[in-house]
Amino acid sequence: MDPRSEVLLRQADLFTGPLLLAGLPADDLLSQLPGAHGWSWHAGDSAQLNARFSGRCHFGTAPASGIQIHAAVLFLPKSRELTDYLLTTLAAELIGKSLFLVGEKRAGVERAAKQLAAFGQPRKLDSARHCQLWQVRVDHCPARPDLHSLAQHYELELPDGALNVLTLPGVFSHGRLDVGSALLLEHLDDLPGGHILDFGCGAGVLGASLKRRYPESDITLLDVDAFALESSRLTLEANGLKADVIGGDGIDAAPHNLTAILTNPPFHQGVHTHYQATEHLLRQAHSHLTTKGELRLVANSFLKYPPLIEQHLGPCETLAERDGFRIYRARK
Ligand SMILES: C[S@@+](CC[C@H](N)C(=O)[O-])C[C@H]1O[C@@H](n2cnc3c(N)ncnc32)[C@H](O)[C@@H]1O
């Protein structure tokens, strides 16, 4: 059980009625709280929860419509701007009712609890397992925020024209281009066209550039995060481009018979650093690529990806190196 869920269960009498658990971990909490529904923006957690608790977890950038709730708990996400959007969205449904916030101390729950003051008088209910639980009774009813109005916009000058990029709160490299992605954008030549995947698409900057560069190819953009997927849709739309945008956890969710996989892959998540999704991608890329299909990625130079790529796909070439990043290419 996630320590944040354990802290909630120490106060289980507060959570007996219809309850919304927003950003909940994929653990056993729904079995302990039969009146609760989940709302998750993580495709993997949501799929795991629905496999165990059929229909009790909604995936998306807003809660499911039509669910009556008497209270909600937000599991603190990493981004302050995303926390702001989520708290306001929840509070707008909870006038006169309770909104709870739970999170790890090292993730900044004490600081985030100050954001609750916009709705009423926050109070700390518990502190245990390196986590805190806060509550506010919603006295000030905010308007439900318009997610799209929170998008940040930047424009990239690319050789084939300007590209508009829209990023929503919580999405990787919100409001600016990442240094690694910038390097990869300079090395999009000579990809085998056909069906190309942008793995971990974030705001869609790579996928949208691919569609412009290879208009005859099918482009699929895949991400685990609902806010990233929505950003990618906005970016494609802002540039008049069409591509498939799909939610899924890891390469297993990707189509087969791809002619290329292009990626600035994930290397951390939340407060814990891990590389599983990327290592799994490097191990499994071959089963998603056609013969001579290509994997091209950007990574921090210190990450030891080439041996893994050579073991599972083929000889790994370094196409470029700058600012501590490298572009690797391998063909099946
Ligand atoms: C380093 S960012 C790159 C984003 C974007 N391609 C860019 O260049 O700006 C990695 C992305 O991978 C996504 N991601 C993390 N874990 C994932 C997983 N298991 N499956 C799919 N996408 C994942 C993250 O949400 C994030 O958007």
PDB file of C-alpha atoms in Angstrom, residues 128-236:
ATOM      1  CA  ALA A 128       2.637   9.925   9.383  1.00  0.00           C
ATOM      2  CA  ARG A 129       4.664   7.676   7.050  1.00  0.00           C
ATOM      3  CA  HIS A 130       6.567  10.808   5.876  1.00  0.00           C
ATOM      4  CA  CYS A 131       3.238  12.170   4.570  1.00  0.00           C
ATOM      5  CA  GLN A 132       0.687  14.755   5.615  1.00  0.00           C
ATOM      6  CA  LEU A 133      -3.099  14.880   5.222  1.00  0.00           C
ATOM      7  CA  TRP A 134      -4.830  18.263   4.968  1.00  0.00           C
ATOM      8  CA  GLN A 135      -8.498  19.266   4.780  1.00  0.00           C
ATOM      9  CA  VAL A 136     -10.378  22.371   3.745  1.00  0.00           C
ATOM     10  CA  ARG A 137     -14.133  22.970   3.796  1.00  0.00           C
ATOM     11  CA  VAL A 138     -14.857  24.717   0.502  1.00  0.00           C
ATOM     12  CA  ASP A 139     -16.483  28.063   1.388  1.00  0.00           C
ATOM     13  CA  HIS A 140     -15.414  30.026  -1.678  1.00  0.00           C
ATOM     14  CA  CYS A 141     -16.685  28.379  -4.823  1.00  0.00           C
ATOM     15  CA  PRO A 142     -14.272  28.981  -7.681  1.00  0.00           C
ATOM     16  CA  ALA A 143     -15.328  28.814 -11.319  1.00  0.00           C
ATOM     17  CA  ARG A 144     -14.392  25.519 -12.951  1.00  0.00           C
ATOM     18  CA  PRO A 145     -11.108  26.286 -14.733  1.00  0.00           C
ATOM     19  CA  ASP A 146     -10.869  26.107 -18.493  1.00  0.00           C
ATOM     20  CA  LEU A 147      -7.920  23.786 -19.070  1.00  0.00           C
ATOM     21  CA  HIS A 148      -7.146  25.034 -22.569  1.00  0.00           C
ATOM     22  CA  SER A 149      -6.821  28.616 -21.320  1.00  0.00           C
ATOM     23  CA  LEU A 150      -3.959  27.409 -19.096  1.00  0.00           C
ATOM     24  CA  ALA A 151      -1.891  26.231 -22.066  1.00  0.00           C
ATOM     25  CA  GLN A 152       1.421  27.999 -22.569  1.00  0.00           C
ATOM     26  CA  HIS A 153       2.420  28.677 -26.122  1.00  0.00           C
ATOM     27  CA  TYR A 154       5.812  28.974 -27.773  1.00  0.00           C
ATOM     28  CA  GLU A 155       6.882  29.163 -31.388  1.00  0.00           C
ATOM     29  CA  LEU A 156       9.806  27.300 -32.923  1.00  0.00           C
ATOM     30  CA  GLU A 157      11.583  28.423 -36.053  1.00  0.00           C
ATOM     31  CA  LEU A 158      12.237  25.202 -37.982  1.00  0.00           C
ATOM     32  CA  PRO A 159      13.746  24.869 -41.482  1.00  0.00           C
ATOM     33  CA  ASP A 160      10.293  24.039 -42.874  1.00  0.00           C
ATOM     34  CA  GLY A 161       8.569  26.974 -41.099  1.00  0.00           C
ATOM     35  CA  ALA A 162       7.326  28.024 -37.689  1.00  0.00           C
ATOM     36  CA  LEU A 163       5.843  25.391 -35.384  1.00  0.00           C
ATOM     37  CA  ASN A 164       3.428  26.379 -32.608  1.00  0.00           C
ATOM     38  CA  VAL A 165       3.738  24.306 -29.455  1.00  0.00           C
ATOM     39  CA  LEU A 166       1.128  24.288 -26.684  1.00  0.00           C
ATOM     40  CA  THR A 167       1.905  22.825 -23.286  1.00  0.00           C
ATOM     41  CA  LEU A 168      -0.526  22.264 -20.432  1.00  0.00           C
ATOM     42  CA  PRO A 169       0.341  22.361 -16.725  1.00  0.00           C
ATOM     43  CA  GLY A 170       2.389  19.389 -15.546  1.00  0.00           C
ATOM     44  CA  VAL A 171       3.601  18.484 -19.032  1.00  0.00           C
ATOM     45  CA  PHE A 172       7.322  17.977 -19.642  1.00  0.00           C
ATOM     46  CA  SER A 173       9.162  21.176 -20.526  1.00  0.00           C
ATOM     47  CA  HIS A 174       6.079  23.366 -19.943  1.00  0.00           C
ATOM     48  CA  GLY A 175       6.345  26.555 -21.988  1.00  0.00           C
ATOM     49  CA  ARG A 176       9.812  25.989 -23.454  1.00  0.00           C
ATOM     50  CA  LEU A 177      11.732  23.561 -25.656  1.00  0.00           C
ATOM     51  CA  ASP A 178      13.926  20.999 -23.880  1.00  0.00           C
ATOM     52  CA  VAL A 179      17.627  21.034 -24.833  1.00  0.00           C
ATOM     53  CA  GLY A 180      17.577  17.335 -25.748  1.00  0.00           C
ATOM     54  CA  SER A 181      14.451  17.701 -27.883  1.00  0.00           C
ATOM     55  CA  ALA A 182      16.054  20.714 -29.631  1.00  0.00           C
ATOM     56  CA  LEU A 183      19.044  18.559 -30.599  1.00  0.00           C
ATOM     57  CA  LEU A 184      16.803  15.747 -31.826  1.00  0.00           C
ATOM     58  CA  LEU A 185      14.791  18.225 -33.941  1.00  0.00           C
ATOM     59  CA  GLU A 186      18.020  19.015 -35.807  1.00  0.00           C
ATOM     60  CA  HIS A 187      18.445  15.320 -36.655  1.00  0.00           C
ATOM     61  CA  LEU A 188      15.177  14.231 -38.220  1.00  0.00           C
ATOM     62  CA  ASP A 189      16.685  13.520 -41.658  1.00  0.00           C
ATOM     63  CA  ASP A 190      16.638  10.139 -43.384  1.00  0.00           C
ATOM     64  CA  LEU A 191      14.136   8.395 -41.155  1.00  0.00           C
ATOM     65  CA  PRO A 192      12.465   5.470 -42.891  1.00  0.00           C
ATOM     66  CA  GLY A 193       8.975   6.768 -43.636  1.00  0.00           C
ATOM     67  CA  GLY A 194       5.805   4.680 -43.384  1.00  0.00           C
ATOM     68  CA  HIS A 195       4.562   4.586 -39.808  1.00  0.00           C
ATOM     69  CA  ILE A 196       6.591   6.518 -37.225  1.00  0.00           C
ATOM     70  CA  LEU A 197       6.035   6.565 -33.460  1.00  0.00           C
ATOM     71  CA  ASP A 198       6.843   9.509 -31.192  1.00  0.00           C
ATOM     72  CA  PHE A 199       7.276   7.611 -27.910  1.00  0.00           C
ATOM     73  CA  GLY A 200       6.627   9.757 -24.799  1.00  0.00           C
ATOM     74  CA  CYS A 201       5.292  12.601 -26.928  1.00  0.00           C
ATOM     75  CA  GLY A 202       4.766  15.201 -24.157  1.00  0.00           C
ATOM     76  CA  ALA A 203       3.426  18.341 -25.849  1.00  0.00           C
ATOM     77  CA  GLY A 204       3.869  16.744 -29.264  1.00  0.00           C
ATOM     78  CA  VAL A 205       6.789  18.832 -30.472  1.00  0.00           C
ATOM     79  CA  LEU A 206       8.578  15.863 -32.074  1.00  0.00           C
ATOM     80  CA  GLY A 207       5.434  14.198 -33.439  1.00  0.00           C
ATOM     81  CA  ALA A 208       4.154  17.419 -35.005  1.00  0.00           C
ATOM     82  CA  SER A 209       7.574  18.120 -36.566  1.00  0.00           C
ATOM     83  CA  LEU A 210       7.630  14.574 -37.946  1.00  0.00           C
ATOM     84  CA  LYS A 211       4.227  14.972 -39.569  1.00  0.00           C
ATOM     85  CA  ARG A 212       5.420  18.166 -41.242  1.00  0.00           C
ATOM     86  CA  ARG A 213       8.688  16.570 -42.387  1.00  0.00           C
ATOM     87  CA  TYR A 214       7.117  13.247 -43.489  1.00  0.00           C
ATOM     88  CA  PRO A 215       3.558  14.200 -44.569  1.00  0.00           C
ATOM     89  CA  GLU A 216       2.996  10.866 -46.376  1.00  0.00           C
ATOM     90  CA  SER A 217       3.802   8.860 -43.251  1.00  0.00           C
ATOM     91  CA  ASP A 218       1.385   7.864 -40.517  1.00  0.00           C
ATOM     92  CA  ILE A 219       2.515   9.372 -37.248  1.00  0.00           C
ATOM     93  CA  THR A 220       1.463   8.038 -33.848  1.00  0.00           C
ATOM     94  CA  LEU A 221       2.110   9.992 -30.655  1.00  0.00           C
ATOM     95  CA  LEU A 222       2.054   7.958 -27.423  1.00  0.00           C
ATOM     96  CA  ASP A 223       2.227   9.137 -23.832  1.00  0.00           C
ATOM     97  CA  VAL A 224       1.221   7.832 -20.416  1.00  0.00           C
ATOM     98  CA  ASP A 225      -0.084  11.195 -19.230  1.00  0.00           C
ATOM     99  CA  ALA A 226      -3.516  12.593 -20.139  1.00  0.00           C
ATOM    100  CA  PHE A 227      -2.295  16.217 -19.950  1.00  0.00           C
ATOM    101  CA  ALA A 228       0.529  15.399 -22.376  1.00  0.00           C
ATOM    102  CA  LEU A 229      -1.941  13.772 -24.768  1.00  0.00           C
ATOM    103  CA  GLU A 230      -4.226  16.802 -24.643  1.00  0.00           C
ATOM    104  CA  SER A 231      -1.222  19.111 -25.219  1.00  0.00           C
ATOM    105  CA  SER A 232      -0.207  17.030 -28.232  1.00  0.00           C
ATOM    106  CA  ARG A 233      -3.723  17.323 -29.680  1.00  0.00           C
ATOM    107  CA  LEU A 234      -3.580  21.098 -29.181  1.00  0.00           C
ATOM    108  CA  THR A 235      -0.139  21.326 -30.808  1.00  0.00           C
ATOM    109  CA  LEU A 236      -1.219  19.277 -33.837  1.00  0.00           C
TER     110      LEU A 236
END
